[in-house]
PDB file of C-alpha atoms in Angstrom:
ATOM      1  CA  MET A  12      -9.146  15.430   0.528  1.00  0.00           C
ATOM      2  CA  LYS A  13      -6.568  12.781  -0.101  1.00  0.00           C
ATOM      3  CA  VAL A  14      -7.522   9.391   1.241  1.00  0.00           C
ATOM      4  CA  SER A  15      -5.080   6.483   1.352  1.00  0.00           C
ATOM      5  CA  ALA A  16      -6.317   2.921   1.325  1.00  0.00           C
ATOM      6  CA  VAL A  17      -4.594  -0.443   1.256  1.00  0.00           C
ATOM      7  CA  ILE A  18      -5.929  -3.689  -0.131  1.00  0.00           C
ATOM      8  CA  THR A  19      -4.390  -6.818   1.324  1.00  0.00           C
ATOM      9  CA  LEU A  20      -4.945 -10.506   0.758  1.00  0.00           C
ATOM     10  CA  LYS A  21      -6.905 -12.156   3.557  1.00  0.00           C
ATOM     11  CA  LYS A  22      -4.848 -14.006   6.152  1.00  0.00           C
ATOM     12  CA  ASP A  23      -5.613 -17.487   4.858  1.00  0.00           C
ATOM     13  CA  VAL A  24      -4.966 -16.678   1.198  1.00  0.00           C
ATOM     14  CA  LEU A  25      -1.551 -17.713  -0.080  1.00  0.00           C
ATOM     15  CA  ASP A  26       0.667 -14.859  -1.265  1.00  0.00           C
ATOM     16  CA  PRO A  27       3.252 -16.345  -3.670  1.00  0.00           C
ATOM     17  CA  GLN A  28       4.573 -12.896  -4.598  1.00  0.00           C
ATOM     18  CA  GLY A  29       5.341 -12.129  -0.958  1.00  0.00           C
ATOM     19  CA  LYS A  30       6.956 -15.539  -0.573  1.00  0.00           C
ATOM     20  CA  VAL A  31       9.285 -14.850  -3.513  1.00  0.00           C
ATOM     21  CA  ILE A  32      10.282 -11.500  -2.014  1.00  0.00           C
ATOM     22  CA  GLN A  33      11.034 -13.222   1.278  1.00  0.00           C
ATOM     23  CA  GLN A  34      13.220 -15.800  -0.465  1.00  0.00           C
ATOM     24  CA  ALA A  35      15.005 -13.074  -2.425  1.00  0.00           C
ATOM     25  CA  LEU A  36      15.701 -11.211   0.814  1.00  0.00           C
ATOM     26  CA  ASN A  37      16.995 -14.408   2.361  1.00  0.00           C
ATOM     27  CA  GLY A  38      19.369 -14.825  -0.567  1.00  0.00           C
ATOM     28  CA  MET A  39      20.526 -11.240  -0.124  1.00  0.00           C
ATOM     29  CA  GLY A  40      21.504 -11.910   3.480  1.00  0.00           C
ATOM     30  CA  PHE A  41      18.380 -10.756   5.319  1.00  0.00           C
ATOM     31  CA  LYS A  42      17.985 -13.948   7.343  1.00  0.00           C
ATOM     32  CA  ASN A  43      15.638 -12.580  10.004  1.00  0.00           C
ATOM     33  CA  ILE A  44      12.543 -12.031   7.865  1.00  0.00           C
ATOM     34  CA  ASP A  45       9.668 -14.304   8.861  1.00  0.00           C
ATOM     35  CA  GLU A  46       7.089 -13.325   6.300  1.00  0.00           C
ATOM     36  CA  VAL A  47       6.405 -10.801   3.563  1.00  0.00           C
ATOM     37  CA  ARG A  48       2.936 -10.075   2.273  1.00  0.00           C
ATOM     38  CA  GLN A  49       2.299  -7.742  -0.598  1.00  0.00           C
ATOM     39  CA  GLY A  50      -0.750  -5.605  -1.122  1.00  0.00           C
ATOM     40  CA  LYS A  51      -1.947  -2.653  -3.133  1.00  0.00           C
ATOM     41  CA  TYR A  52      -1.924   0.958  -2.081  1.00  0.00           C
ATOM     42  CA  PHE A  53      -4.174   3.682  -3.433  1.00  0.00           C
ATOM     43  CA  GLU A  54      -4.058   7.423  -2.921  1.00  0.00           C
ATOM     44  CA  ILE A  55      -7.356   8.906  -3.992  1.00  0.00           C
ATOM     45  CA  ASP A  56      -7.984  12.618  -4.260  1.00  0.00           C
ATOM     46  CA  VAL A  57     -11.677  13.222  -3.740  1.00  0.00           C
ATOM     47  CA  GLN A  58     -13.571  16.528  -3.959  1.00  0.00           C
ATOM     48  CA  GLU A  59     -15.003  16.404  -0.468  1.00  0.00           C
ATOM     49  CA  ASN A  60     -13.982  18.424   2.560  1.00  0.00           C
ATOM     50  CA  ASP A  61     -15.695  16.341   5.212  1.00  0.00           C
ATOM     51  CA  PRO A  62     -13.289  13.536   6.245  1.00  0.00           C
ATOM     52  CA  LYS A  63     -16.175  11.260   7.242  1.00  0.00           C
ATOM     53  CA  LYS A  64     -17.934  11.635   3.895  1.00  0.00           C
ATOM     54  CA  ALA A  65     -14.644  11.274   2.012  1.00  0.00           C
ATOM     55  CA  ASN A  66     -13.975   8.010   3.861  1.00  0.00           C
ATOM     56  CA  GLU A  67     -17.454   6.762   2.999  1.00  0.00           C
ATOM     57  CA  ILE A  68     -16.859   7.446  -0.697  1.00  0.00           C
ATOM     58  CA  ILE A  69     -13.515   5.655  -0.629  1.00  0.00           C
ATOM     59  CA  GLU A  70     -15.024   2.728   1.234  1.00  0.00           C
ATOM     60  CA  GLU A  71     -17.664   2.404  -1.475  1.00  0.00           C
ATOM     61  CA  ILE A  72     -14.958   2.587  -4.160  1.00  0.00           C
ATOM     62  CA  CYS A  73     -12.964  -0.142  -2.415  1.00  0.00           C
ATOM     63  CA  LYS A  74     -16.031  -2.376  -2.211  1.00  0.00           C
ATOM     64  CA  LYS A  75     -17.209  -1.785  -5.765  1.00  0.00           C
ATOM     65  CA  LEU A  76     -13.970  -1.627  -7.733  1.00  0.00           C
ATOM     66  CA  LEU A  77     -10.648  -1.942  -5.979  1.00  0.00           C
ATOM     67  CA  ALA A  78     -10.996  -4.950  -3.691  1.00  0.00           C
ATOM     68  CA  ASN A  79     -12.141  -8.474  -4.375  1.00  0.00           C
ATOM     69  CA  LEU A  80     -13.866  -9.053  -1.061  1.00  0.00           C
ATOM     70  CA  VAL A  81     -13.789 -12.823  -1.441  1.00  0.00           C
ATOM     71  CA  ILE A  82     -10.025 -12.922  -0.984  1.00  0.00           C
ATOM     72  CA  GLU A  83      -9.044  -9.371  -0.056  1.00  0.00           C
ATOM     73  CA  ASN A  84      -9.552  -6.893   2.749  1.00  0.00           C
ATOM     74  CA  TYR A  85      -9.435  -3.123   2.464  1.00  0.00           C
ATOM     75  CA  LYS A  86      -8.388  -0.590   5.055  1.00  0.00           C
ATOM     76  CA  ILE A  87      -8.405   3.182   4.956  1.00  0.00           C
ATOM     77  CA  ILE A  88      -5.147   4.250   6.532  1.00  0.00           C
ATOM     78  CA  GLU A  89      -5.007   8.015   6.219  1.00  0.00           C
ATOM     79  CA  THR A  90      -7.257  10.944   5.402  1.00  0.00           C
ATOM     80  CA  GLN A  91      -5.778  14.376   4.883  1.00  0.00           C
TER      81      GLN A  91
ATOM     82  CA  MET B  16       7.610  -7.006  14.667  1.00  0.00           C
ATOM     83  CA  LYS B  17       5.404  -6.338  11.726  1.00  0.00           C
ATOM     84  CA  VAL B  18       6.415  -3.315   9.698  1.00  0.00           C
ATOM     85  CA  SER B  19       4.243  -1.890   6.939  1.00  0.00           C
ATOM     86  CA  ALA B  20       5.762   0.102   4.108  1.00  0.00           C
ATOM     87  CA  VAL B  21       4.356   1.677   0.976  1.00  0.00           C
ATOM     88  CA  ILE B  22       6.155   2.352  -2.268  1.00  0.00           C
ATOM     89  CA  THR B  23       4.688   5.120  -4.399  1.00  0.00           C
ATOM     90  CA  LEU B  24       5.632   6.659  -7.705  1.00  0.00           C
ATOM     91  CA  LYS B  25       7.269  10.066  -7.349  1.00  0.00           C
ATOM     92  CA  LYS B  26       5.011  13.057  -7.884  1.00  0.00           C
ATOM     93  CA  ASP B  27       6.247  13.885 -11.363  1.00  0.00           C
ATOM     94  CA  VAL B  28       6.097  10.321 -12.665  1.00  0.00           C
ATOM     95  CA  LEU B  29       3.020   9.487 -14.722  1.00  0.00           C
ATOM     96  CA  ASP B  30       0.779   6.786 -13.261  1.00  0.00           C
ATOM     97  CA  PRO B  31      -1.259   5.323 -16.147  1.00  0.00           C
ATOM     98  CA  GLN B  32      -2.715   2.606 -13.918  1.00  0.00           C
ATOM     99  CA  GLY B  33      -4.089   5.195 -11.514  1.00  0.00           C
ATOM    100  CA  LYS B  34      -5.447   7.195 -14.434  1.00  0.00           C
ATOM    101  CA  VAL B  35      -7.342   4.173 -15.733  1.00  0.00           C
ATOM    102  CA  ILE B  36      -8.842   3.563 -12.295  1.00  0.00           C
ATOM    103  CA  GLN B  37      -9.939   7.187 -12.151  1.00  0.00           C
ATOM    104  CA  GLN B  38     -11.604   6.905 -15.559  1.00  0.00           C
ATOM    105  CA  ALA B  39     -13.289   3.656 -14.557  1.00  0.00           C
ATOM    106  CA  LEU B  40     -14.626   5.340 -11.408  1.00  0.00           C
ATOM    107  CA  ASN B  41     -15.863   8.223 -13.505  1.00  0.00           C
ATOM    108  CA  GLY B  42     -17.723   5.791 -15.729  1.00  0.00           C
ATOM    109  CA  MET B  43     -19.234   4.149 -12.653  1.00  0.00           C
ATOM    110  CA  GLY B  44     -20.685   7.453 -11.503  1.00  0.00           C
ATOM    111  CA  PHE B  45     -17.987   8.657  -9.105  1.00  0.00           C
ATOM    112  CA  LYS B  46     -17.650  12.092 -10.682  1.00  0.00           C
ATOM    113  CA  ASN B  47     -15.863  13.798  -7.812  1.00  0.00           C
ATOM    114  CA  ILE B  48     -12.532  11.973  -7.984  1.00  0.00           C
ATOM    115  CA  ASP B  49      -9.654  14.258  -8.936  1.00  0.00           C
ATOM    116  CA  GLU B  50      -6.802  11.807  -9.038  1.00  0.00           C
ATOM    117  CA  VAL B  51      -5.943   8.214  -8.234  1.00  0.00           C
ATOM    118  CA  ARG B  52      -2.389   7.032  -7.757  1.00  0.00           C
ATOM    119  CA  GLN B  53      -1.522   3.413  -7.179  1.00  0.00           C
ATOM    120  CA  GLY B  54       1.378   2.094  -5.194  1.00  0.00           C
ATOM    121  CA  LYS B  55       2.611  -1.062  -3.566  1.00  0.00           C
ATOM    122  CA  TYR B  56       2.117  -2.095   0.022  1.00  0.00           C
ATOM    123  CA  PHE B  57       4.307  -4.497   1.958  1.00  0.00           C
ATOM    124  CA  GLU B  58       3.804  -6.066   5.358  1.00  0.00           C
ATOM    125  CA  ILE B  59       7.092  -7.478   6.546  1.00  0.00           C
ATOM    126  CA  ASP B  60       7.446  -9.634   9.643  1.00  0.00           C
ATOM    127  CA  VAL B  61      10.955  -9.204  10.990  1.00  0.00           C
ATOM    128  CA  GLN B  62      12.564 -11.004  13.959  1.00  0.00           C
ATOM    129  CA  GLU B  63      13.458  -7.866  15.862  1.00  0.00           C
ATOM    130  CA  ASN B  64      11.822  -6.478  18.988  1.00  0.00           C
ATOM    131  CA  ASP B  65      13.289  -2.996  18.876  1.00  0.00           C
ATOM    132  CA  PRO B  66      11.008  -0.841  16.672  1.00  0.00           C
ATOM    133  CA  LYS B  67      13.881   1.459  15.715  1.00  0.00           C
ATOM    134  CA  LYS B  68      16.093  -1.410  14.558  1.00  0.00           C
ATOM    135  CA  ALA B  69      13.167  -3.071  12.775  1.00  0.00           C
ATOM    136  CA  ASN B  70      12.502   0.164  10.884  1.00  0.00           C
ATOM    137  CA  GLU B  71      16.164   0.402   9.911  1.00  0.00           C
ATOM    138  CA  ILE B  72      16.078  -3.118   8.484  1.00  0.00           C
ATOM    139  CA  ILE B  73      12.915  -2.388   6.506  1.00  0.00           C
ATOM    140  CA  GLU B  74      14.373   0.868   5.227  1.00  0.00           C
ATOM    141  CA  GLU B  75      17.410  -1.012   3.955  1.00  0.00           C
ATOM    142  CA  ILE B  76      15.146  -3.598   2.306  1.00  0.00           C
ATOM    143  CA  CYS B  77      13.136  -0.859   0.607  1.00  0.00           C
ATOM    144  CA  LYS B  78      16.311   0.775  -0.706  1.00  0.00           C
ATOM    145  CA  LYS B  79      17.972  -2.431  -1.869  1.00  0.00           C
ATOM    146  CA  LEU B  80      15.063  -4.448  -3.235  1.00  0.00           C
ATOM    147  CA  LEU B  81      11.556  -3.082  -3.105  1.00  0.00           C
ATOM    148  CA  ALA B  82      11.804   0.472  -4.403  1.00  0.00           C
ATOM    149  CA  ASN B  83      13.337   1.869  -7.552  1.00  0.00           C
ATOM    150  CA  LEU B  84      14.566   5.117  -6.058  1.00  0.00           C
ATOM    151  CA  VAL B  85      14.866   6.797  -9.439  1.00  0.00           C
ATOM    152  CA  ILE B  86      11.100   6.900  -9.868  1.00  0.00           C
ATOM    153  CA  GLU B  87       9.693   5.712  -6.551  1.00  0.00           C
ATOM    154  CA  ASN B  88       9.552   6.795  -2.932  1.00  0.00           C
ATOM    155  CA  TYR B  89       9.166   4.546   0.065  1.00  0.00           C
ATOM    156  CA  LYS B  90       7.537   5.276   3.387  1.00  0.00           C
ATOM    157  CA  ILE B  91       7.258   3.186   6.520  1.00  0.00           C
ATOM    158  CA  ILE B  92       3.730   3.676   7.748  1.00  0.00           C
ATOM    159  CA  GLU B  93       3.324   1.382  10.720  1.00  0.00           C
ATOM    160  CA  THR B  94       5.430  -0.671  13.116  1.00  0.00           C
ATOM    161  CA  GLN B  95       3.764  -3.056  15.522  1.00  0.00           C
TER     162      GLN B  95
END
């Protein structure tokens, strides 16, 4: 199964990269953008046919490797 | 509205970063991972209450700034 997960900075953590993108957009004429926050996206192909088990594996991977839980959150967004 | 978009490398484009993550997972004991591909995730807060119009703005932003359409695809995954 392919499982998609996103890792985002927690709400209270500053995101300078997102801020720069927002300023760039403003300079390009997109004046109606309030905020941009950037995160990471992972598409993981796991040998597991049970969606629940696949999600559990990906959750473990997020906790152990992909996300820094002090400043980041993870979310599984799609399983197919 | 908050619109979430992901930018991923096209299928035929090598993803060395994803490959390294897969190898790291393998070394950590996750033997059943076939492939990992990494992408970028953006959460954009736009001053627009019509979901359709908000999506159009984000699509334009993806095309003009966030994605390199030669090697990357973009996808709007959530509007809220």
